[in-house]
Amino acid sequence: MKTIIEPFRIKMTEPLKITTREEREDALIRANYNVFTIDAENCALDLLTDSGTGAMSTEQWAAMMLGDESYAGSRSWKRFESTIWDITGIDNIFPTHQGRAAEAILAECILQPGDIVPNNSHFDTTRANIQYRGCTALDLPCPEAYDTAKESPFKGNMDINQLHRCIEEHGPEKIPFCMITVTNNTGGGQPVSMANIKAVRKVLDIYKIPLIIDACRFSENAYFIHEREKGYQDRSLLSIAQEMFSLADGATMSCKKDGLANIGGFLVCRNNEWAERFRNLLILREGFPTYGGLAGRDQEAIAVGLREGLEYDYQVYRHATVEYMAQRLVKIGVPLVLPAGGHAVFLDAKKMVPHIDSLDYPGIGVVNALYLAGGIRAVELGSVMFGRRDDEGQEHPSPLELVRLAFPRRVYTQSHFDYMIEVIDEVWQHRNEIPGYRITQQPKLLRHFTCHLEPKG
Ligand SMILES: *Cc1c(COP(=O)(O)O)cnc(C)c1O
């Protein structure tokens, strides 16, 4: 088989600043050893997130020039609405400025304090919006989700038995809706099978509980179903996506992921009574129902981007980049989460630097080593982000210490990936020199963004 090439060529370039090791050491110290606070221009390969960091196509830029900025009922809204309707088949469509705005409207309109919302794994903004309403966000991932080394095709699935038990225990009246996140971002970007979504639907039907899809990466999920699930090999990604949404009563979406746009989101639902409530709150929080939180030109870019995300050749290329890095790292011996997810490679820092205790933050050690060695910005998903303090101030580590290398869409070329692999290899060879860290200053909430750190010893 020949090399899978990028199915695009470059028409406009954005320079990357090539820094020296000394410059990076200096930048890291000035950032108090927290890469979140390093200026982006000093991160040549920025793998902090795949959200809103993608490159738009010529078609998207051209569509932006057609943006109709009329306050109500613009042509851009019509294109946005009809595209989302084609994909989801869901009638009530609300544009929002991001995914979290859609989640906030859903939570505020539908949840009462004390309610419970199950999900395969909640994304952090979804969890926060549910908790902000005084409710419980419950994660029910399948058991293999916790085994980082186990190769299994759909590690993003929900645990159906646990879902059943949860409803029996709390009662359906406490569960206004159930969610399923495709792909499962918090669980490593792992896919959810159609069979699992159907099984969830079947359980929910018994109790008449609506199903809401957190659809941020629905096209990547459709691609995995196409590749891995029996009976889907001859189907288009669009028709697979349509089948997924046909099983749902609604969806929230961040168009910064599979919308291939730099900003935007939407909320959709079938229930007209819910829609009435959403519409009223949308006007209050975001904007008039036909633009919500978006400019007409953004709606145009999203309408085109949603379709491009469902192009098979694009998904083949995207998955090839993730697999390329994962397979090369496996060959070198670097421990990572397998199989690789849809939008990122996750290094297993606990196994990479076993000499660093969890509460000395092995993930931070690896993240900072990657930055120093090659200007790569990654993110820790471990005890700094998820660690928990009990009432006595005692800190408890996260069960996993991962480092996420998220892949922006259509941004980096194969030589960038080759370079990243070389840098990771160098860090791996010198892993025994990586120090642990201590936190010297931290805010009360979401400390990973702004805390100050310092190397130990
Ligand atoms: C990014 C994301 C969100 C939130 O979307 P924003 O556009 O960042 O507000 C919600 N759920 C999942 C699974 C996500 O990845």
CSV table of C-alpha atoms and ligand atoms in Angstrom, one decimal:
chain,number,residue,atom,x,y,z
A,1,MET,CA,0.0,0.0,0.0
A,2,LYS,CA,1.2,3.5,-0.8
A,3,THR,CA,1.6,6.3,1.8
A,4,ILE,CA,-1.6,7.9,2.8
A,5,ILE,CA,-1.1,11.5,1.9
A,6,GLU,CA,-2.7,14.6,3.3
A,7,PRO,CA,-5.8,15.0,1.0
A,8,PHE,CA,-5.1,18.8,0.7
A,9,ARG,CA,-2.3,21.1,-0.3
A,10,ILE,CA,-1.2,24.2,1.4
A,11,LYS,CA,-2.3,27.6,0.0
A,12,MET,CA,-1.5,29.9,3.0
A,13,THR,CA,1.2,29.4,5.5
A,14,GLU,CA,1.6,30.5,9.1
A,15,PRO,CA,5.2,30.7,10.4
A,16,LEU,CA,6.3,28.6,13.3
A,17,LYS,CA,8.9,30.1,15.6
A,18,ILE,CA,11.9,27.8,16.0
A,19,THR,CA,13.2,28.2,19.6
A,20,THR,CA,16.4,27.1,21.2
A,21,ARG,CA,16.6,24.9,24.3
A,22,GLU,CA,17.8,27.9,26.3
A,23,GLU,CA,14.8,30.0,25.1
A,24,ARG,CA,12.4,27.2,26.1
A,25,GLU,CA,14.0,26.8,29.5
A,26,ASP,CA,13.6,30.5,30.1
A,27,ALA,CA,9.9,30.4,28.9
A,28,LEU,CA,9.1,27.4,31.1
A,29,ILE,CA,10.6,29.2,34.2
A,30,ARG,CA,8.7,32.4,33.4
A,31,ALA,CA,5.5,30.2,33.1
A,32,ASN,CA,6.2,28.7,36.6
A,33,TYR,CA,6.6,25.3,34.9
A,34,ASN,CA,3.0,25.3,33.8
A,35,VAL,CA,2.7,25.0,30.0
A,36,PHE,CA,-0.8,26.5,30.0
A,37,THR,CA,0.7,29.9,30.7
A,38,ILE,CA,3.4,29.8,28.0
A,39,ASP,CA,2.7,32.1,25.0
A,40,ALA,CA,1.5,30.1,22.1
A,41,GLU,CA,4.1,31.5,19.8
A,42,ASN,CA,6.8,29.8,21.9
A,43,CYS,CA,5.1,26.4,21.3
A,44,ALA,CA,6.1,25.3,17.8
A,45,LEU,CA,4.1,22.1,17.9
A,46,ASP,CA,1.0,23.0,19.9
A,47,LEU,CA,-0.9,19.8,20.8
A,48,LEU,CA,-2.7,21.3,23.8
A,49,THR,CA,-6.1,20.6,22.2
A,50,ASP,CA,-7.9,19.7,19.0
A,51,SER,CA,-10.7,22.2,19.9
A,52,GLY,CA,-11.0,25.2,17.6
A,53,THR,CA,-7.4,24.7,16.4
A,54,GLY,CA,-8.2,23.2,13.0
A,55,ALA,CA,-7.4,24.7,9.6
A,56,MET,CA,-10.3,25.7,7.4
A,57,SER,CA,-10.6,24.8,3.8
A,58,THR,CA,-10.8,27.0,0.7
A,59,GLU,CA,-14.5,26.1,0.6
A,60,GLN,CA,-15.0,27.3,4.1
A,61,TRP,CA,-13.2,30.6,3.6
A,62,ALA,CA,-15.1,31.2,0.4
A,63,ALA,CA,-18.4,30.4,2.3
A,64,MET,CA,-17.5,32.9,4.9
A,65,MET,CA,-17.6,35.7,2.3
A,66,LEU,CA,-21.2,34.7,1.7
A,67,GLY,CA,-22.0,35.3,5.3
A,68,ASP,CA,-25.4,36.9,5.6
A,69,GLU,CA,-25.4,39.0,8.8
A,70,SER,CA,-29.1,39.8,8.8
A,71,TYR,CA,-30.5,39.7,12.4
A,72,ALA,CA,-33.3,37.3,11.6
A,73,GLY,CA,-33.8,34.5,9.1
A,74,SER,CA,-30.5,35.0,7.2
A,75,ARG,CA,-29.5,32.8,4.3
A,76,SER,CA,-26.5,31.6,6.4
A,77,TRP,CA,-28.9,30.4,9.1
A,78,LYS,CA,-30.9,28.5,6.4
A,79,ARG,CA,-27.7,26.7,5.2
A,80,PHE,CA,-26.6,26.0,8.8
A,81,GLU,CA,-30.0,24.7,9.7
A,82,SER,CA,-30.5,22.5,6.6
A,83,THR,CA,-27.0,21.0,7.0
A,84,ILE,CA,-27.7,20.0,10.6
A,85,TRP,CA,-31.1,18.7,9.7
A,86,ASP,CA,-29.7,16.5,6.9
A,87,ILE,CA,-27.2,15.0,9.3
A,88,THR,CA,-29.4,14.6,12.5
A,89,GLY,CA,-32.9,14.5,11.2
A,90,ILE,CA,-33.9,16.5,14.3
A,91,ASP,CA,-36.3,19.4,13.8
A,92,ASN,CA,-35.5,22.0,16.5
A,93,ILE,CA,-32.0,23.5,15.9
A,94,PHE,CA,-30.4,26.2,18.0
A,95,PRO,CA,-27.0,27.8,17.2
A,96,THR,CA,-24.7,28.5,20.2
A,97,HIS,CA,-21.3,30.0,20.5
A,98,GLN,CA,-19.7,26.8,21.8
A,99,GLY,CA,-20.6,23.3,23.0
A,100,ARG,CA,-20.8,24.4,26.6
A,101,ALA,CA,-23.5,27.0,25.9
A,102,ALA,CA,-25.6,24.3,24.4
A,103,GLU,CA,-25.0,22.2,27.6
A,104,ALA,CA,-25.8,25.1,29.8
A,105,ILE,CA,-29.2,25.7,28.1
A,106,LEU,CA,-30.0,22.0,28.3
A,107,ALA,CA,-29.1,21.8,31.9
A,108,GLU,CA,-30.8,25.0,33.0
A,109,CYS,CA,-34.1,24.2,31.1
A,110,ILE,CA,-34.4,20.5,32.0
A,111,LEU,CA,-32.6,19.6,35.2
A,112,GLN,CA,-33.9,20.1,38.8
A,113,PRO,CA,-31.5,20.0,41.8
A,114,GLY,CA,-30.9,16.4,42.9
A,115,ASP,CA,-31.3,15.0,39.4
A,116,ILE,CA,-28.9,12.5,38.0
A,117,VAL,CA,-27.4,12.4,34.5
A,118,PRO,CA,-25.6,9.2,33.4
A,119,ASN,CA,-23.1,9.3,30.5
A,120,ASN,CA,-20.4,7.0,29.2
A,121,SER,CA,-18.0,9.7,30.5
A,122,HIS,CA,-18.9,13.3,31.0
A,123,PHE,CA,-16.6,15.9,29.5
A,124,ASP,CA,-15.5,18.5,32.1
A,125,THR,CA,-17.8,21.3,30.9
A,126,THR,CA,-20.8,19.0,30.7
A,127,ARG,CA,-20.1,17.8,34.2
A,128,ALA,CA,-19.7,21.4,35.5
A,129,ASN,CA,-22.9,22.5,33.9
A,130,ILE,CA,-24.8,19.6,35.5
A,131,GLN,CA,-23.2,20.1,38.9
A,132,TYR,CA,-23.9,23.8,38.7
A,133,ARG,CA,-27.6,22.9,38.7
A,134,GLY,CA,-27.1,20.9,41.9
A,135,CYS,CA,-27.3,17.6,40.0
A,136,THR,CA,-25.0,14.6,39.8
A,137,ALA,CA,-23.0,13.8,36.6
A,138,LEU,CA,-22.5,10.0,36.6
A,139,ASP,CA,-19.8,8.2,34.5
A,140,LEU,CA,-20.7,4.7,33.5
A,141,PRO,CA,-17.9,3.6,31.1
A,142,CYS,CA,-17.5,0.0,30.1
A,143,PRO,CA,-15.0,-1.9,32.3
A,144,GLU,CA,-12.3,-2.1,29.6
A,145,ALA,CA,-12.1,1.7,29.5
A,146,TYR,CA,-9.9,1.6,32.6
A,147,ASP,CA,-7.3,-0.8,31.1
A,148,THR,CA,-4.9,1.4,29.2
A,149,ALA,CA,-3.1,-1.6,27.5
A,150,LYS,CA,-6.2,-3.6,26.5
A,151,GLU,CA,-6.8,-3.5,22.7
A,152,SER,CA,-10.6,-3.4,22.2
A,153,PRO,CA,-12.5,-1.8,19.3
A,154,PHE,CA,-15.1,0.2,21.2
A,155,LYS,CA,-13.6,1.2,24.6
A,156,GLY,CA,-15.8,4.3,24.6
A,157,ASN,CA,-19.0,2.2,25.2
A,158,MET,CA,-21.3,2.7,28.1
A,159,ASP,CA,-21.8,-0.1,30.6
A,160,ILE,CA,-25.4,-1.2,29.9
A,161,ASN,CA,-25.8,-3.2,33.2
A,162,GLN,CA,-24.6,-0.3,35.2
A,163,LEU,CA,-27.1,2.0,33.4
A,164,HIS,CA,-29.9,-0.4,34.2
A,165,ARG,CA,-28.8,-0.6,37.8
A,166,CYS,CA,-28.5,3.2,38.1
A,167,ILE,CA,-32.1,3.7,36.8
A,168,GLU,CA,-33.5,1.0,39.1
A,169,GLU,CA,-31.6,2.5,42.1
A,170,HIS,CA,-32.5,6.2,41.6
A,171,GLY,CA,-35.8,5.9,39.7
A,172,PRO,CA,-36.4,7.2,36.2
A,173,GLU,CA,-38.1,10.4,37.6
A,174,LYS,CA,-34.7,11.4,38.9
A,175,ILE,CA,-33.1,11.0,35.4
A,176,PRO,CA,-34.6,13.7,33.0
A,177,PHE,CA,-32.2,12.5,30.3
A,178,CYS,CA,-29.2,10.2,29.7
A,179,MET,CA,-26.2,11.3,27.6
A,180,ILE,CA,-23.7,9.4,25.5
A,181,THR,CA,-20.5,11.1,24.3
A,182,VAL,CA,-19.1,10.2,20.9
A,183,THR,CA,-16.2,9.7,20.8
A,184,ASN,CA,-15.6,9.4,24.5
A,185,ASN,CA,-13.2,12.3,25.0
A,186,THR,CA,-12.5,11.9,28.7
A,187,GLY,CA,-12.0,8.2,28.1
A,188,GLY,CA,-9.2,8.8,25.5
A,189,GLY,CA,-11.2,9.6,22.4
A,190,GLN,CA,-12.4,6.0,22.2
A,191,PRO,CA,-15.3,5.2,20.0
A,192,VAL,CA,-18.8,4.0,20.9
A,193,SER,CA,-20.4,1.3,18.7
A,194,MET,CA,-23.8,1.6,17.1
A,195,ALA,CA,-24.8,-1.6,18.9
A,196,ASN,CA,-24.0,0.1,22.2
A,197,ILE,CA,-26.0,3.2,21.4
A,198,LYS,CA,-28.9,0.9,20.4
A,199,ALA,CA,-28.6,-1.0,23.6
A,200,VAL,CA,-28.6,2.3,25.6
A,201,ARG,CA,-31.7,3.3,23.7
A,202,LYS,CA,-33.4,0.1,24.5
A,203,VAL,CA,-32.9,0.4,28.2
A,204,LEU,CA,-34.0,4.1,28.2
A,205,ASP,CA,-37.1,3.2,26.2
A,206,ILE,CA,-38.3,0.9,29.1
A,207,TYR,CA,-38.3,3.9,31.4
A,208,LYS,CA,-39.1,6.6,28.7
A,209,ILE,CA,-35.9,8.5,29.4
A,210,PRO,CA,-34.7,10.7,26.5
A,211,LEU,CA,-31.2,10.2,25.1
A,212,ILE,CA,-29.0,13.2,24.3
A,213,ILE,CA,-25.8,12.7,22.3
A,214,ASP,CA,-22.8,14.8,23.1
A,215,ALA,CA,-21.8,14.8,19.4
A,216,CYS,CA,-18.5,16.8,19.3
A,217,ARG,CA,-16.7,14.0,17.4
A,218,PHE,CA,-19.6,12.3,15.7
A,219,SER,CA,-17.8,12.0,12.4
A,220,GLU,CA,-14.7,10.4,13.9
A,221,ASN,CA,-17.0,8.0,15.7
A,222,ALA,CA,-18.8,7.3,12.4
A,223,TYR,CA,-15.5,6.5,10.8
A,224,PHE,CA,-14.6,4.0,13.6
A,225,ILE,CA,-18.0,2.3,13.2
A,226,HIS,CA,-17.3,2.1,9.5
A,227,GLU,CA,-13.9,0.5,10.1
A,228,ARG,CA,-14.6,-1.7,13.0
A,229,GLU,CA,-18.3,-2.7,13.3
A,230,LYS,CA,-19.8,-5.5,11.3
A,231,GLY,CA,-22.3,-4.4,8.7
A,232,TYR,CA,-21.1,-0.8,8.2
A,233,GLN,CA,-18.3,-1.3,5.6
A,234,ASP,CA,-20.5,-0.3,2.7
A,235,ARG,CA,-22.2,2.7,4.3
A,236,SER,CA,-21.3,6.3,3.9
A,237,LEU,CA,-20.1,8.2,7.0
A,238,LEU,CA,-23.1,10.5,6.6
A,239,SER,CA,-25.6,7.6,6.7
A,240,ILE,CA,-23.8,6.1,9.8
A,241,ALA,CA,-24.1,9.5,11.4
A,242,GLN,CA,-27.7,9.7,10.5
A,243,GLU,CA,-28.3,6.3,12.1
A,244,MET,CA,-26.6,7.4,15.3
A,245,PHE,CA,-28.7,10.6,15.6
A,246,SER,CA,-31.9,8.6,14.7
A,247,LEU,CA,-31.5,6.9,18.1
A,248,ALA,CA,-31.3,10.2,20.0
A,249,ASP,CA,-33.9,12.7,21.2
A,250,GLY,CA,-31.4,15.5,21.0
A,251,ALA,CA,-27.7,16.5,20.9
A,252,THR,CA,-25.2,19.0,22.0
A,253,MET,CA,-22.3,19.8,19.8
A,254,SER,CA,-19.1,21.8,19.8
A,255,CYS,CA,-18.4,22.7,16.1
A,256,LYS,CA,-14.8,23.4,17.2
A,257,LYS,CA,-14.2,19.7,16.8
A,258,ASP,CA,-15.9,17.8,13.9
A,259,GLY,CA,-17.5,21.1,12.7
A,260,LEU,CA,-13.9,21.9,11.4
A,261,ALA,CA,-14.5,25.5,12.5
A,262,ASN,CA,-12.7,27.7,15.0
A,263,ILE,CA,-15.8,28.6,17.0
A,264,GLY,CA,-19.4,27.5,17.3
A,265,GLY,CA,-21.9,24.9,18.6
A,266,PHE,CA,-25.5,23.8,18.5
A,267,LEU,CA,-28.3,22.2,20.5
A,268,VAL,CA,-31.0,20.1,18.8
A,269,CYS,CA,-34.0,18.3,20.2
A,270,ARG,CA,-37.2,16.5,19.0
A,271,ASN,CA,-39.5,17.5,21.8
A,272,ASN,CA,-41.3,20.7,20.9
A,273,GLU,CA,-42.0,21.6,24.5
A,274,TRP,CA,-38.3,21.4,25.4
A,275,ALA,CA,-37.6,23.5,22.2
A,276,GLU,CA,-39.9,26.2,23.5
A,277,ARG,CA,-37.9,26.4,26.7
A,278,PHE,CA,-34.6,26.3,24.9
A,279,ARG,CA,-35.7,29.1,22.5
A,280,ASN,CA,-36.6,31.4,25.3
A,281,LEU,CA,-33.3,30.9,27.2
A,282,LEU,CA,-31.3,31.0,23.9
A,283,ILE,CA,-32.6,34.6,23.3
A,284,LEU,CA,-31.7,35.6,26.8
A,285,ARG,CA,-28.2,34.0,26.9
A,286,GLU,CA,-27.0,33.8,23.3
A,287,GLY,CA,-29.1,35.7,20.7
A,288,PHE,CA,-32.1,35.6,18.4
A,289,PRO,CA,-33.0,31.9,17.5
A,290,THR,CA,-31.7,32.1,14.0
A,291,TYR,CA,-28.1,33.2,14.9
A,292,GLY,CA,-27.9,32.4,18.6
A,293,GLY,CA,-24.3,32.8,19.5
A,294,LEU,CA,-22.9,33.0,15.9
A,295,ALA,CA,-22.2,35.4,13.1
A,296,GLY,CA,-23.7,34.5,9.8
A,297,ARG,CA,-20.2,33.8,8.4
A,298,ASP,CA,-19.5,31.3,11.2
A,299,GLN,CA,-22.7,29.5,10.4
A,300,GLU,CA,-21.5,29.3,6.8
A,301,ALA,CA,-18.1,27.9,7.8
A,302,ILE,CA,-19.7,25.3,10.0
A,303,ALA,CA,-22.2,24.2,7.4
A,304,VAL,CA,-19.4,23.4,5.0
A,305,GLY,CA,-17.1,22.0,7.8
A,306,LEU,CA,-19.7,19.5,9.0
A,307,ARG,CA,-19.9,18.0,5.5
A,308,GLU,CA,-16.1,18.0,5.1
A,309,GLY,CA,-15.7,16.2,8.4
A,310,LEU,CA,-17.9,13.3,7.0
A,311,GLU,CA,-15.7,12.9,3.9
A,312,TYR,CA,-14.2,9.4,4.0
A,313,ASP,CA,-10.8,10.4,2.6
A,314,TYR,CA,-10.4,13.1,5.2
A,315,GLN,CA,-11.1,10.6,8.0
A,316,VAL,CA,-8.8,8.1,6.5
A,317,TYR,CA,-6.0,10.7,6.5
A,318,ARG,CA,-6.8,11.9,10.0
A,319,HIS,CA,-6.8,8.5,11.5
A,320,ALA,CA,-3.6,7.6,9.6
A,321,THR,CA,-1.8,10.5,11.4
A,322,VAL,CA,-2.9,9.3,14.8
A,323,GLU,CA,-2.0,5.7,14.0
A,324,TYR,CA,1.3,6.7,12.5
A,325,MET,CA,2.4,8.3,15.7
A,326,ALA,CA,1.0,5.6,17.9
A,327,GLN,CA,2.6,2.7,15.9
A,328,ARG,CA,6.0,4.4,15.9
A,329,LEU,CA,5.9,5.0,19.6
A,330,VAL,CA,4.9,1.4,20.2
A,331,LYS,CA,8.0,0.4,18.2
A,332,ILE,CA,10.2,2.6,20.4
A,333,GLY,CA,8.6,1.1,23.5
A,334,VAL,CA,6.9,4.2,24.8
A,335,PRO,CA,3.9,3.2,27.0
A,336,LEU,CA,0.6,4.6,25.6
A,337,VAL,CA,-3.1,4.0,25.7
A,338,LEU,CA,-4.1,1.5,23.1
A,339,PRO,CA,-5.7,1.4,20.7
A,340,ALA,CA,-5.1,5.1,19.9
A,341,GLY,CA,-8.3,7.3,20.1
A,342,GLY,CA,-9.8,9.4,17.4
A,343,HIS,CA,-8.2,12.8,18.1
A,344,ALA,CA,-5.2,12.2,20.3
A,345,VAL,CA,-2.4,9.9,21.5
A,346,PHE,CA,-2.2,9.4,25.2
A,347,LEU,CA,1.1,8.6,26.8
A,348,ASP,CA,1.0,6.6,30.0
A,349,ALA,CA,3.2,8.7,32.3
A,350,LYS,CA,2.8,6.4,35.3
A,351,LYS,CA,4.5,3.6,33.2
A,352,MET,CA,6.9,6.0,31.5
A,353,VAL,CA,8.4,7.5,34.7
A,354,PRO,CA,7.7,5.0,37.4
A,355,HIS,CA,10.4,6.7,39.6
A,356,ILE,CA,8.0,9.7,40.1
A,357,ASP,CA,5.3,9.2,42.7
A,358,SER,CA,1.7,10.1,41.6
A,359,LEU,CA,1.6,13.1,44.0
A,360,ASP,CA,4.9,14.4,42.5
A,361,TYR,CA,2.9,14.6,39.2
A,362,PRO,CA,4.6,12.3,36.6
A,363,GLY,CA,2.4,13.7,33.9
A,364,ILE,CA,3.8,17.2,34.5
A,365,GLY,CA,7.3,15.8,34.4
A,366,VAL,CA,6.7,14.3,30.9
A,367,VAL,CA,4.8,17.4,29.6
A,368,ASN,CA,7.6,19.7,30.7
A,369,ALA,CA,10.3,17.4,29.3
A,370,LEU,CA,8.5,17.4,25.9
A,371,TYR,CA,8.4,21.2,25.9
A,372,LEU,CA,12.1,21.5,26.8
A,373,ALA,CA,13.2,18.9,24.3
A,374,GLY,CA,11.3,20.2,21.3
A,375,GLY,CA,8.8,23.0,22.0
A,376,ILE,CA,5.9,20.5,22.0
A,377,ARG,CA,3.0,21.6,24.2
A,378,ALA,CA,1.0,18.7,25.5
A,379,VAL,CA,-1.4,18.5,28.5
A,380,GLU,CA,-1.4,16.5,31.7
A,381,LEU,CA,-4.5,14.4,32.5
A,382,GLY,CA,-3.5,13.2,35.8
A,383,SER,CA,-3.3,14.2,39.5
A,384,VAL,CA,-2.9,17.9,38.8
A,385,MET,CA,-6.0,18.0,36.7
A,386,PHE,CA,-8.1,15.3,38.4
A,387,GLY,CA,-6.5,14.9,41.8
A,388,ARG,CA,-8.8,15.6,44.7
A,389,ARG,CA,-8.4,17.0,48.2
A,390,ASP,CA,-10.4,15.6,51.0
A,391,ASP,CA,-11.8,17.7,53.9
A,392,GLU,CA,-8.6,17.4,55.9
A,393,GLY,CA,-6.6,18.8,53.0
A,394,GLN,CA,-5.1,15.4,52.1
A,395,GLU,CA,-4.5,15.0,48.4
A,396,HIS,CA,-5.6,11.9,46.5
A,397,PRO,CA,-4.1,11.0,43.2
A,398,SER,CA,-6.0,10.4,40.0
A,399,PRO,CA,-6.2,6.7,39.0
A,400,LEU,CA,-4.4,7.4,35.7
A,401,GLU,CA,-1.5,9.7,34.9
A,402,LEU,CA,-1.8,10.4,31.2
A,403,VAL,CA,-0.3,13.0,28.9
A,404,ARG,CA,-2.5,13.9,25.9
A,405,LEU,CA,-1.1,14.9,22.6
A,406,ALA,CA,-4.2,16.2,20.8
A,407,PHE,CA,-4.1,16.5,17.0
A,408,PRO,CA,-5.4,19.8,15.5
A,409,ARG,CA,-7.3,19.0,12.3
A,410,ARG,CA,-5.5,19.5,8.9
A,411,VAL,CA,-2.7,21.6,10.6
A,412,TYR,CA,0.5,19.5,10.9
A,413,THR,CA,2.2,17.6,8.1
A,414,GLN,CA,4.1,14.3,8.2
A,415,SER,CA,7.4,15.9,8.9
A,416,HIS,CA,5.9,17.6,11.9
A,417,PHE,CA,4.8,14.2,13.1
A,418,ASP,CA,8.3,12.8,12.4
A,419,TYR,CA,9.8,15.6,14.5
A,420,MET,CA,7.4,15.0,17.3
A,421,ILE,CA,8.2,11.3,17.4
A,422,GLU,CA,11.9,12.1,17.5
A,423,VAL,CA,11.3,14.5,20.4
A,424,ILE,CA,9.3,11.9,22.3
A,425,ASP,CA,12.0,9.3,21.7
A,426,GLU,CA,14.6,11.7,23.1
A,427,VAL,CA,12.5,12.2,26.2
A,428,TRP,CA,12.0,8.5,26.5
A,429,GLN,CA,15.7,7.8,26.3
A,430,HIS,CA,16.4,10.4,29.1
A,431,ARG,CA,13.3,9.5,31.2
A,432,ASN,CA,15.3,8.7,34.3
A,433,GLU,CA,16.4,12.4,34.4
A,434,ILE,CA,12.9,13.7,34.5
A,435,PRO,CA,12.1,15.3,37.9
A,436,GLY,CA,8.9,15.2,39.9
A,437,TYR,CA,7.1,18.5,40.7
A,438,ARG,CA,5.5,20.3,43.6
A,439,ILE,CA,2.7,22.9,43.5
A,440,THR,CA,3.8,26.2,45.0
A,441,GLN,CA,0.6,28.1,44.4
A,442,GLN,CA,-2.9,27.1,43.3
A,443,PRO,CA,-6.4,28.5,43.0
A,444,LYS,CA,-9.4,26.8,44.5
A,445,LEU,CA,-11.0,25.5,41.3
A,446,LEU,CA,-9.5,24.2,38.0
A,447,ARG,CA,-6.0,24.5,39.3
A,448,HIS,CA,-4.3,22.9,36.3
A,449,PHE,CA,-4.8,26.1,34.2
A,450,THR,CA,-3.0,28.5,36.5
A,451,CYS,CA,-1.1,26.7,39.3
A,452,HIS,CA,2.6,27.4,39.8
A,453,LEU,CA,4.9,24.4,39.9
A,454,GLU,CA,8.6,23.8,40.7
A,455,PRO,CA,10.8,20.8,40.1
A,456,LYS,CA,11.7,18.7,43.1
A,457,GLY,CA,15.3,18.0,43.9
B,1,LIG,C1,-15.1,20.3,23.7
B,1,LIG,C2,-16.2,19.4,24.3
B,1,LIG,C3,-17.3,20.0,24.9
B,1,LIG,C4,-17.4,21.5,25.1
B,1,LIG,O1,-17.4,22.2,23.9
B,1,LIG,P1,-16.8,23.7,23.9
B,1,LIG,O2,-17.1,24.2,22.5
B,1,LIG,O3,-15.4,23.7,24.2
B,1,LIG,O4,-17.6,24.6,24.8
B,1,LIG,C5,-18.3,19.1,25.3
B,1,LIG,N1,-18.1,17.8,25.2
B,1,LIG,C6,-17.1,17.2,24.7
B,1,LIG,C7,-17.0,15.8,24.5
B,1,LIG,C8,-16.0,18.0,24.2
B,1,LIG,O5,-14.9,17.4,23.6
